Amino acid sequence: MNQNFILPNPWSIIVDHFNKAEVPATESLFSLGNGAMGQRANFEEKYSGESLQGSYIGGIYYPDKTRVGWWKNGYPEYFAKVLNAPNWIGIGIKINNQILDLNTCKIDAYYQELNMKEGWLMRTFMATLSNGSQIQVEAKRFLSLKFNEIGAIKYSLSPLNFDGIIEMAPYIDAGIVNKDANYDEYFWEILDIKSENNIALILSKTLKTNFHVCTAMANEFTLNGQAITLKPKLASKTKKIKFIYKQKLEKNQTLSIIKYATYVQSMNHQSDALCQTAISNLDKARKIGFEALLAYQKQDWAAIWETADIKIEGDVKAQQAIRFNIFQLNQTYLGEDARLNIGPKGFTGEKYGGSTYWDTEAYCIPFYMATKDKHVAKNLLLYRYNHLEKAIENATKLGFSNGAALYPMVTMNGEECHNEWEITFEEIHRNGAIVYGIYNYVNYTGDFEYIPKFGLEVMIGVARFWHQRTNFSKEKNQYVILGVTGPNEYENNVNNNFYTNYLAKWCINFTLETIENLKSSYPSDLDRVLSKTQLNQEELAQMLEVAQNIYLPYSKDYEVFLQQDAFLDKEIVPTEFLPKSQRPINQYWSWDRILRSCYIKQADVLQGVYLFENAFSKDQIRKHFDFYEPLTVHESSLSPCIHAILAAKINRIDKAYEMYLRTSRLDLDDYNHEVAEGCHITSMAGTWMAIVQGFGGMRTHNNALSFNPQIPKQWESYAFNINYRGCVLRVHKTHSGCVFTNKSTQALKIIVDGSILVIEPKGLVKV
Ligand code: BGC
C-alpha cells in the first residue's frame, strides 16, 4: 500500500482518490470524536470491502474474559475493552433497487476531507453502478462539541444520467461486535427497540457491566434544498431498526437526508430516563438544525484552536501533522469528566481496549496543562486519586501490604486488566509515572494544594509499594529491584532496570520531602492523611534508607547508566546494521530473538534522562543519547518524541527534526504499518511536547517558565501558545529571533536562554 496518500494541507486531512486497500487506514485517520463519543470514518452507505466498523462511547466497557492457557495467581480476571457501540451512521442507499456499495461500483471521482479547523468529515464521490446509473454523493458529518450526545449527517445524492427511484434507509444497528473479542461473544442485550413519531430508538445494556445506552435517530429530507416530508416504512429486526424512504428523482435533482442521532447513557442519566432524554436531544437537534449545529461546531473548534494551535510556516507536512495530533487529542479527551481518560487509540480503534495506560501521566498531562485550564489536568489526576483503593487492592493481591498501592498497567475502573505476566507483574514503572504526574502538575500550575488535599495519599501508597518491592542485596550492599520490565518491552524480567530504580528512589524522596514541607504549610491536612494512612516515623525512616541506597547500574567504560544489570552481556549492534526488510522487528522476528537482542523498543534509560533532566549534565545527556539512540528501533509510538526533545536539548537539531517528523506523521504516513487498527492518540501529546519542549526548549522549574528556542532549517517559523498559571503566552520563533507575547493582563516573568525577562501585560519582547 502506498503509505503516502494523504494530501498535504495545513488544516485538513485529504485524500483525492479511492483505493480499497486504503479504506481501513482512512477509517482510522478520519475518525471523529467529541470527548464523550467517537467513531471511525466508516461509510454511511453499505461497504462490503475490508473495513473495521467502530463507534465508541467514553467510559462504556466490557470485562472480556482473560484468555491464557496457564493461569498464574494474581492474573486479572478480565481484559477491559471499550465496546463497539450501536452504529448510528448507517444509511442504506438503493438506486433503482440496486445497492450502492463503493466496493462493487466504479468510482469516477472521489474526495474525502477531515476538516480540523471546524471539526467535520466530508466525502464526495461520483460513482457508476453496474446498472449504468451514475450518481453524485456528498456526505458530511460531525459529532457536536456543544451537545456532546448529538451527532449529525447530511447525505445528498443526485442522479447524473438517469431519472429513477432513490431509496434511503437510515438505521441503527445494535448487532455489532468487537473484532478483537474473545470467544466471539456478543456484549449487548437489547432491552427495547421501537419507533415513535419518526424517531427510532434502541435501548440496550452491556452484559456484566450493566451500562445502559439509548441510541436514537431522527431524519429530515430536502429536495433541491427545499424541505420535504417523506413517509417512511419501518423495518425492525431484533437488533436493527431502520426507516425506508423512497423518492423519485429526475436527473440532476438532489435529495438530501439529514440524520440526527444521539447516544444517551447511564453514566450521565437515570437508566429509566434514557429514551425520553434521547427524544428530547433529537427534538433539540432538529430545532437547531444541521447548519446551525455546524456553526456551533466551528465556533467551539475555533475556541480550542485559539490556545492549542501550533503554527508552522515553510513546511506544510509538519504543519498538517501537528494540527492532526492536536485535533485528535481534543477529539479524544476534553477534560470535563474525571471518570474518563485517554486510551492509546482514543475513539479510533479497538486495540488497547480503550483503557488508561501510564501514557496519560507521562505524555498527555503536559499537553493538557499547557493548552487548557488547569482543571482539565486536575481531572486526569483525580481519575487516579479515585482509583487509589483499587490500586491498594491490586498490590494486596500480589502480596504487598499496609496500604502499598500498585496502579494498573491498563485499566478502565481502577482494576488491573492487562494479562501478560511480564507486563502486569513486572512493568511496574507505571506506578512512578502516577506520582510524576502529580509532581508535574503542581510544578507547572503552582496548585500545590492538590497535594495535601488529594495527591499525598497516592504518593504514600506508591512510595510504600517501592519500599516493599525492593530487597537488600548483600552482594551489592544496596537495595535492588528484581524481575521487572522497563519501558522497553523488548526485554522482560530483568534486574535493576535503571529507569525503574531511579523512579522508585525519586518517588520515595519526593514523598518524604513533601511530608516535611507540609508540616508547616498544611499541618492539619498532613495530620489527616498520616492518620488515615497510618504512616509512622519508623516506616518513613525505612523508606529513606531504601531511597538513599538504591542500586543504579552504571558502566564506567561507556559512562552511562545501564538499562539493566545484564545489558552489556548482549551483542551490541546498532540499528543501522539491521536490514530494512526486517523492520519493524516485531513483525519479522520471533519474540525470543527480540528479547535476547540489544534493540530497544522505546526510550527507557532515556525516558529517565528526559524526566529527570536536571540530574544530568548536558555532556551526560549527550553520552546517554549517543549510546542508546543507535540501539533504539522506535517501535512504540511513544519513542520518537522523547528522542526529539533530548536531541534538541543537545543541539542536534537535524536529529530532532527527523524524530519530530516520525512522531508527528507516525499515523499519517503509517510508519509502523498498523494505522488501520487505529491512531496513536497518547503519543500525539508527545508530538506536541517535541515542539514545545524540544524546539521551544520550554521547561518549568522553581516557579519559573524558561525557553531555549531553536528552529529546524526546514521551517521558516513556528508559533505556539502556552497557558501558564492564568497567563497565555505566545512564542513565535523565526530564524532571526523569537517574539514572546503576553496575551494576559498580568506581567509575566520568563527565562530565555538563561536571561530573565519580564513581559508587561499585553506586551511583547523580542529576543
Ligand atoms: C508501549 C507502552 C504503552 C502502550 C500503550 C506499548 O506499545 O510499549 O509503553 O504504554 O503501548 O501506548
mmCIF file with all atom_site columns, C-alpha atoms in Angstrom, residues 30 40 45 99 275 415 421 424 549 588 694 698 703:
data_model
loop_
_atom_site.group_PDB
_atom_site.id
_atom_site.type_symbol
_atom_site.label_atom_id
_atom_site.label_alt_id
_atom_site.label_comp_id
_atom_site.label_asym_id
_atom_site.label_entity_id
_atom_site.label_seq_id
_atom_site.pdbx_PDB_ins_code
_atom_site.Cartn_x
_atom_site.Cartn_y
_atom_site.Cartn_z
_atom_site.occupancy
_atom_site.B_iso_or_equiv
_atom_site.pdbx_formal_charge
_atom_site.auth_seq_id
_atom_site.auth_comp_id
_atom_site.auth_asym_id
_atom_site.auth_atom_id
_atom_site.pdbx_PDB_model_num
ATOM 1  C CA . PHE A 1 30  ? -10.501 10.436  9.500  1.00 0.00 ? 30  PHE A CA 1
ATOM 2  C CA . ARG A 1 40  ? -14.120 5.585   12.857 1.00 0.00 ? 40  ARG A CA 1
ATOM 3  C CA . GLU A 1 45  ? -23.740 3.525   2.850  1.00 0.00 ? 45  GLU A CA 1
ATOM 4  C CA . ILE A 1 99  ? -27.458 -1.253  -3.554 1.00 0.00 ? 99  ILE A CA 1
ATOM 5  C CA . CYS A 1 275 ? -35.240 7.108   25.948 1.00 0.00 ? 275 CYS A CA 1
ATOM 6  C CA . GLU A 1 415 ? -8.744  -2.662  38.384 1.00 0.00 ? 415 GLU A CA 1
ATOM 7  C CA . TRP A 1 421 ? 2.633   -11.563 33.318 1.00 0.00 ? 421 TRP A CA 1
ATOM 8  C CA . THR A 1 424 ? 1.066   -6.963  34.636 1.00 0.00 ? 424 THR A CA 1
ATOM 9  C CA . ASN A 1 549 ? 20.809  3.201   48.985 1.00 0.00 ? 549 ASN A CA 1
ATOM 10 C CA . TYR A 1 588 ? 9.573   -10.126 11.420 1.00 0.00 ? 588 TYR A CA 1
ATOM 11 C CA . GLY A 1 694 ? 12.022  20.149  22.100 1.00 0.00 ? 694 GLY A CA 1
ATOM 12 C CA . MET A 1 698 ? 10.238  25.096  27.381 1.00 0.00 ? 698 MET A CA 1
ATOM 13 C CA . ASN A 1 703 ? 8.117   28.541  39.653 1.00 0.00 ? 703 ASN A CA 1
#
